[in-house]
């Protein structure tokens, strides 16, 4: 069934048992919404030099958006910013592939669990759900680094 | 097959709608339950649109050639049909817009630029309700922000009705305009027009009614409503997209200033100033949606041939059946009235903790089209403490078998995420 290509077991597992959920201290906080469907996320990033010490989040939304935030937490915490940006860009590329990307070993190595979202890229209405937390992370990181104007939180 | 009293002959009606024969996702028969978003179009409307473009296409109200005369007659003929459909005292009270949002924005802007006695300013108040579609919230927020007028609203009861218990504190001598939805696009609630209109008239406030979810489903009589303005859209009532209606009382349309300026809406123009054509043309600047208006006229003919009372009876029977069947589904909570009384055929619900997006996706895989999200009525979701709903909405071609398909589909959703 086609549906199984979207709702991979990895995604449903992350949805039911999210990693790192809940708001903790951060250098910057952002709130992103998906205005067409009402998905919301509040996300904080804490940095230690070039290392991501923590990404904490709270939100509401569908299984895809929630699982994606969980995968993001699992993948990015502890990484250097350069590496994290590479993962984010690769994920973005996968999600914008309209189901046409053929994930190879190299991509799978970069994305780990996030490769499971390949099937979601076939569903244009759901791509934004998968990207919500990743866009929030990018925004929060830029704010934490002082690259854009934005409020800092304790 | 389930037989309910009051149902239309859907077997015959469905033959008019080619799209309902579509098969999606490798063999699933389409079950279209997203009628509150937009209705499907019968062949009778599609043929008229096609004929118009193939035979009579021209711009209206100008040119003396035969096509221009035909196009003008068809466009103005559509106005006659719509006027009769809503029992307007005069055809000149029917303004064509592009949709209900434009109709409501047009009223807000007529009032925004009006002189006394219609002027909206910092000493006056605007009243709406918490169950409005964003299109009947944002234009009034804009007007309020630009004029300093205070925006007030009726809240909702736990069972999805308007809370009118403080009507005298909400609609006061300062109220200039009261704008509310006749049938909610998210809750399905049919609102008590008379009580609100009576209070508004007592204080001399204008009444605007958003009839977008009413005009397709029930007899709409603007004289019986006693409102000052009524807005609705064509595409939810078997017509094409790109055509909406604003009905307004003639003396108001004469007094109130135009909003959009341009061709069609003028009498004379000099470089210093202009005078305006009489209503409705005063409010129809530029080339109007001609084919779309003609298509709406055909839709009105189609609905009238079936009978709005018959359509309302069909939907009532179906709603009664659907509410009963949905309440059998474990963990399902209807957001809105849980009976078919004073409610339309739009039913929103939540299903346990399963997000509506996921519900809609799994239903879609079974060929069932519903709407998920906040339905452009986010304040309603906030009021009931939910992020979003799944919404099934029925129309004249919907059947009890489609209700059954929805209920079975929801069982599948529960198993999938269970």
PDB file of N, CA and C in Angstrom, chain B residues 68-110:
ATOM      1  N   UNK B  68     -21.163  41.302 -28.275  1.00  0.00           N
ATOM      2  CA  UNK B  68     -21.203  42.153 -27.077  1.00  0.00           C
ATOM      3  C   UNK B  68     -22.626  42.218 -26.520  1.00  0.00           C
ATOM      4  N   UNK B  69     -23.588  42.251 -27.417  1.00  0.00           N
ATOM      5  CA  UNK B  69     -24.980  42.309 -26.955  1.00  0.00           C
ATOM      6  C   UNK B  69     -25.389  40.993 -26.300  1.00  0.00           C
ATOM      7  N   UNK B  70     -24.943  39.889 -26.896  1.00  0.00           N
ATOM      8  CA  UNK B  70     -25.270  38.583 -26.307  1.00  0.00           C
ATOM      9  C   UNK B  70     -24.606  38.410 -24.939  1.00  0.00           C
ATOM     10  N   UNK B  71     -23.329  38.775 -24.879  1.00  0.00           N
ATOM     11  CA  UNK B  71     -22.604  38.621 -23.610  1.00  0.00           C
ATOM     12  C   UNK B  71     -23.251  39.470 -22.518  1.00  0.00           C
ATOM     13  N   UNK B  72     -23.629  40.707 -22.882  1.00  0.00           N
ATOM     14  CA  UNK B  72     -24.271  41.586 -21.908  1.00  0.00           C
ATOM     15  C   UNK B  72     -25.605  41.005 -21.449  1.00  0.00           C
ATOM     16  N   UNK B  73     -26.372  40.482 -22.405  1.00  0.00           N
ATOM     17  CA  UNK B  73     -27.677  39.913 -22.043  1.00  0.00           C
ATOM     18  C   UNK B  73     -27.494  38.697 -21.128  1.00  0.00           C
ATOM     19  N   UNK B  74     -26.468  37.883 -21.410  1.00  0.00           N
ATOM     20  CA  UNK B  74     -26.235  36.698 -20.572  1.00  0.00           C
ATOM     21  C   UNK B  74     -25.778  37.102 -19.175  1.00  0.00           C
ATOM     22  N   UNK B  75     -24.861  38.081 -19.126  1.00  0.00           N
ATOM     23  CA  UNK B  75     -24.337  38.548 -17.834  1.00  0.00           C
ATOM     24  C   UNK B  75     -25.464  39.172 -17.000  1.00  0.00           C
ATOM     25  N   UNK B  76     -26.230  40.061 -17.609  1.00  0.00           N
ATOM     26  CA  UNK B  76     -27.324  40.709 -16.861  1.00  0.00           C
ATOM     27  C   UNK B  76     -28.461  39.717 -16.594  1.00  0.00           C
ATOM     28  N   UNK B  77     -28.597  38.732 -17.469  1.00  0.00           N
ATOM     29  CA  UNK B  77     -29.596  37.678 -17.219  1.00  0.00           C
ATOM     30  C   UNK B  77     -29.241  36.871 -15.980  1.00  0.00           C
ATOM     31  N   UNK B  78     -27.944  36.657 -15.779  1.00  0.00           N
ATOM     32  CA  UNK B  78     -27.501  35.944 -14.578  1.00  0.00           C
ATOM     33  C   UNK B  78     -27.864  36.747 -13.327  1.00  0.00           C
ATOM     34  N   UNK B  79     -27.777  38.064 -13.432  1.00  0.00           N
ATOM     35  CA  UNK B  79     -28.144  38.916 -12.295  1.00  0.00           C
ATOM     36  C   UNK B  79     -29.630  38.741 -11.967  1.00  0.00           C
ATOM     37  N   UNK B  80     -30.449  38.676 -13.014  1.00  0.00           N
ATOM     38  CA  UNK B  80     -31.889  38.449 -12.799  1.00  0.00           C
ATOM     39  C   UNK B  80     -32.126  37.121 -12.090  1.00  0.00           C
ATOM     40  N   UNK B  81     -31.396  36.094 -12.530  1.00  0.00           N
ATOM     41  CA  UNK B  81     -31.586  34.764 -11.938  1.00  0.00           C
ATOM     42  C   UNK B  81     -31.188  34.758 -10.462  1.00  0.00           C
ATOM     43  N   UNK B  82     -30.042  35.383 -10.164  1.00  0.00           N
ATOM     44  CA  UNK B  82     -29.588  35.421  -8.773  1.00  0.00           C
ATOM     45  C   UNK B  82     -30.579  36.233  -7.935  1.00  0.00           C
ATOM     46  N   UNK B  83     -31.051  37.347  -8.469  1.00  0.00           N
ATOM     47  CA  UNK B  83     -32.007  38.184  -7.729  1.00  0.00           C
ATOM     48  C   UNK B  83     -33.260  37.375  -7.387  1.00  0.00           C
ATOM     49  N   UNK B  84     -33.754  36.607  -8.338  1.00  0.00           N
ATOM     50  CA  UNK B  84     -34.950  35.789  -8.080  1.00  0.00           C
ATOM     51  C   UNK B  84     -34.628  34.694  -7.064  1.00  0.00           C
ATOM     52  N   UNK B  85     -33.443  34.114  -7.178  1.00  0.00           N
ATOM     53  CA  UNK B  85     -33.032  33.003  -6.302  1.00  0.00           C
ATOM     54  C   UNK B  85     -33.032  33.419  -4.833  1.00  0.00           C
ATOM     55  N   UNK B  86     -32.658  34.679  -4.558  1.00  0.00           N
ATOM     56  CA  UNK B  86     -32.577  35.137  -3.157  1.00  0.00           C
ATOM     57  C   UNK B  86     -33.748  36.045  -2.792  1.00  0.00           C
ATOM     58  N   UNK B  87     -34.733  36.126  -3.693  1.00  0.00           N
ATOM     59  CA  UNK B  87     -35.916  36.964  -3.469  1.00  0.00           C
ATOM     60  C   UNK B  87     -35.564  38.431  -3.213  1.00  0.00           C
ATOM     61  N   UNK B  88     -34.611  38.949  -3.975  1.00  0.00           N
ATOM     62  CA  UNK B  88     -34.241  40.367  -3.845  1.00  0.00           C
ATOM     63  C   UNK B  88     -35.369  41.232  -4.405  1.00  0.00           C
ATOM     64  N   UNK B  89     -35.704  42.339  -3.722  1.00  0.00           N
ATOM     65  CA  UNK B  89     -36.757  43.219  -4.236  1.00  0.00           C
ATOM     66  C   UNK B  89     -36.393  43.807  -5.599  1.00  0.00           C
ATOM     67  N   UNK B  90     -35.112  43.997  -5.851  1.00  0.00           N
ATOM     68  CA  UNK B  90     -34.699  44.588  -7.123  1.00  0.00           C
ATOM     69  C   UNK B  90     -33.430  43.917  -7.626  1.00  0.00           C
ATOM     70  N   UNK B  91     -33.347  43.726  -8.945  1.00  0.00           N
ATOM     71  CA  UNK B  91     -32.137  43.151  -9.537  1.00  0.00           C
ATOM     72  C   UNK B  91     -30.926  44.067  -9.348  1.00  0.00           C
ATOM     73  N   UNK B  92     -31.169  45.359  -9.175  1.00  0.00           N
ATOM     74  CA  UNK B  92     -30.066  46.311  -9.014  1.00  0.00           C
ATOM     75  C   UNK B  92     -29.397  46.207  -7.642  1.00  0.00           C
ATOM     76  N   UNK B  93     -29.944  45.359  -6.806  1.00  0.00           N
ATOM     77  CA  UNK B  93     -29.343  45.153  -5.486  1.00  0.00           C
ATOM     78  C   UNK B  93     -28.312  44.016  -5.483  1.00  0.00           C
ATOM     79  N   UNK B  94     -28.145  43.377  -6.635  1.00  0.00           N
ATOM     80  CA  UNK B  94     -27.230  42.235  -6.735  1.00  0.00           C
ATOM     81  C   UNK B  94     -25.910  42.689  -7.367  1.00  0.00           C
ATOM     82  N   UNK B  95     -24.841  42.684  -6.555  1.00  0.00           N
ATOM     83  CA  UNK B  95     -23.511  43.073  -7.041  1.00  0.00           C
ATOM     84  C   UNK B  95     -22.698  41.804  -7.238  1.00  0.00           C
ATOM     85  N   UNK B  96     -22.096  41.680  -8.424  1.00  0.00           N
ATOM     86  CA  UNK B  96     -21.192  40.548  -8.646  1.00  0.00           C
ATOM     87  C   UNK B  96     -19.781  40.909  -8.182  1.00  0.00           C
ATOM     88  N   UNK B  97     -19.187  39.981  -7.435  1.00  0.00           N
ATOM     89  CA  UNK B  97     -17.805  40.128  -6.954  1.00  0.00           C
ATOM     90  C   UNK B  97     -17.055  38.870  -7.375  1.00  0.00           C
ATOM     91  N   UNK B  98     -15.849  38.695  -6.846  1.00  0.00           N
ATOM     92  CA  UNK B  98     -15.149  37.464  -7.241  1.00  0.00           C
ATOM     93  C   UNK B  98     -15.378  36.329  -6.257  1.00  0.00           C
ATOM     94  N   UNK B  99     -15.764  36.641  -5.014  1.00  0.00           N
ATOM     95  CA  UNK B  99     -16.069  35.599  -4.025  1.00  0.00           C
ATOM     96  C   UNK B  99     -16.688  36.259  -2.793  1.00  0.00           C
ATOM     97  N   UNK B 100     -17.026  35.473  -1.805  1.00  0.00           N
ATOM     98  CA  UNK B 100     -17.651  36.024  -0.601  1.00  0.00           C
ATOM     99  C   UNK B 100     -16.680  36.917   0.164  1.00  0.00           C
ATOM    100  N   UNK B 101     -15.402  36.554   0.157  1.00  0.00           N
ATOM    101  CA  UNK B 101     -14.412  37.405   0.841  1.00  0.00           C
ATOM    102  C   UNK B 101     -14.429  38.811   0.249  1.00  0.00           C
ATOM    103  N   UNK B 102     -14.445  38.886  -1.089  1.00  0.00           N
ATOM    104  CA  UNK B 102     -14.481  40.208  -1.706  1.00  0.00           C
ATOM    105  C   UNK B 102     -15.775  40.939  -1.352  1.00  0.00           C
ATOM    106  N   UNK B 103     -16.874  40.203  -1.302  1.00  0.00           N
ATOM    107  CA  UNK B 103     -18.158  40.824  -0.945  1.00  0.00           C
ATOM    108  C   UNK B 103     -18.085  41.461   0.442  1.00  0.00           C
ATOM    109  N   UNK B 104     -17.507  40.709   1.391  1.00  0.00           N
ATOM    110  CA  UNK B 104     -17.438  41.215   2.767  1.00  0.00           C
ATOM    111  C   UNK B 104     -16.447  42.374   2.872  1.00  0.00           C
ATOM    112  N   UNK B 105     -15.338  42.257   2.159  1.00  0.00           N
ATOM    113  CA  UNK B 105     -14.380  43.376   2.134  1.00  0.00           C
ATOM    114  C   UNK B 105     -14.999  44.615   1.496  1.00  0.00           C
ATOM    115  N   UNK B 106     -15.844  44.387   0.509  1.00  0.00           N
ATOM    116  CA  UNK B 106     -16.504  45.520  -0.145  1.00  0.00           C
ATOM    117  C   UNK B 106     -17.407  46.264   0.844  1.00  0.00           C
ATOM    118  N   UNK B 107     -18.190  45.522   1.621  1.00  0.00           N
ATOM    119  CA  UNK B 107     -19.045  46.196   2.614  1.00  0.00           C
ATOM    120  C   UNK B 107     -18.191  46.977   3.606  1.00  0.00           C
ATOM    121  N   UNK B 108     -17.138  46.308   4.111  1.00  0.00           N
ATOM    122  CA  UNK B 108     -16.298  46.963   5.119  1.00  0.00           C
ATOM    123  C   UNK B 108     -15.691  48.250   4.557  1.00  0.00           C
ATOM    124  N   UNK B 109     -15.346  48.225   3.276  1.00  0.00           N
ATOM    125  CA  UNK B 109     -14.735  49.419   2.680  1.00  0.00           C
ATOM    126  C   UNK B 109     -15.749  50.490   2.293  1.00  0.00           C
ATOM    127  N   UNK B 110     -16.969  50.072   1.935  1.00  0.00           N
ATOM    128  CA  UNK B 110     -18.027  51.075   1.740  1.00  0.00           C
ATOM    129  C   UNK B 110     -18.222  51.858   3.043  1.00  0.00           C
TER     130      UNK B 110
END
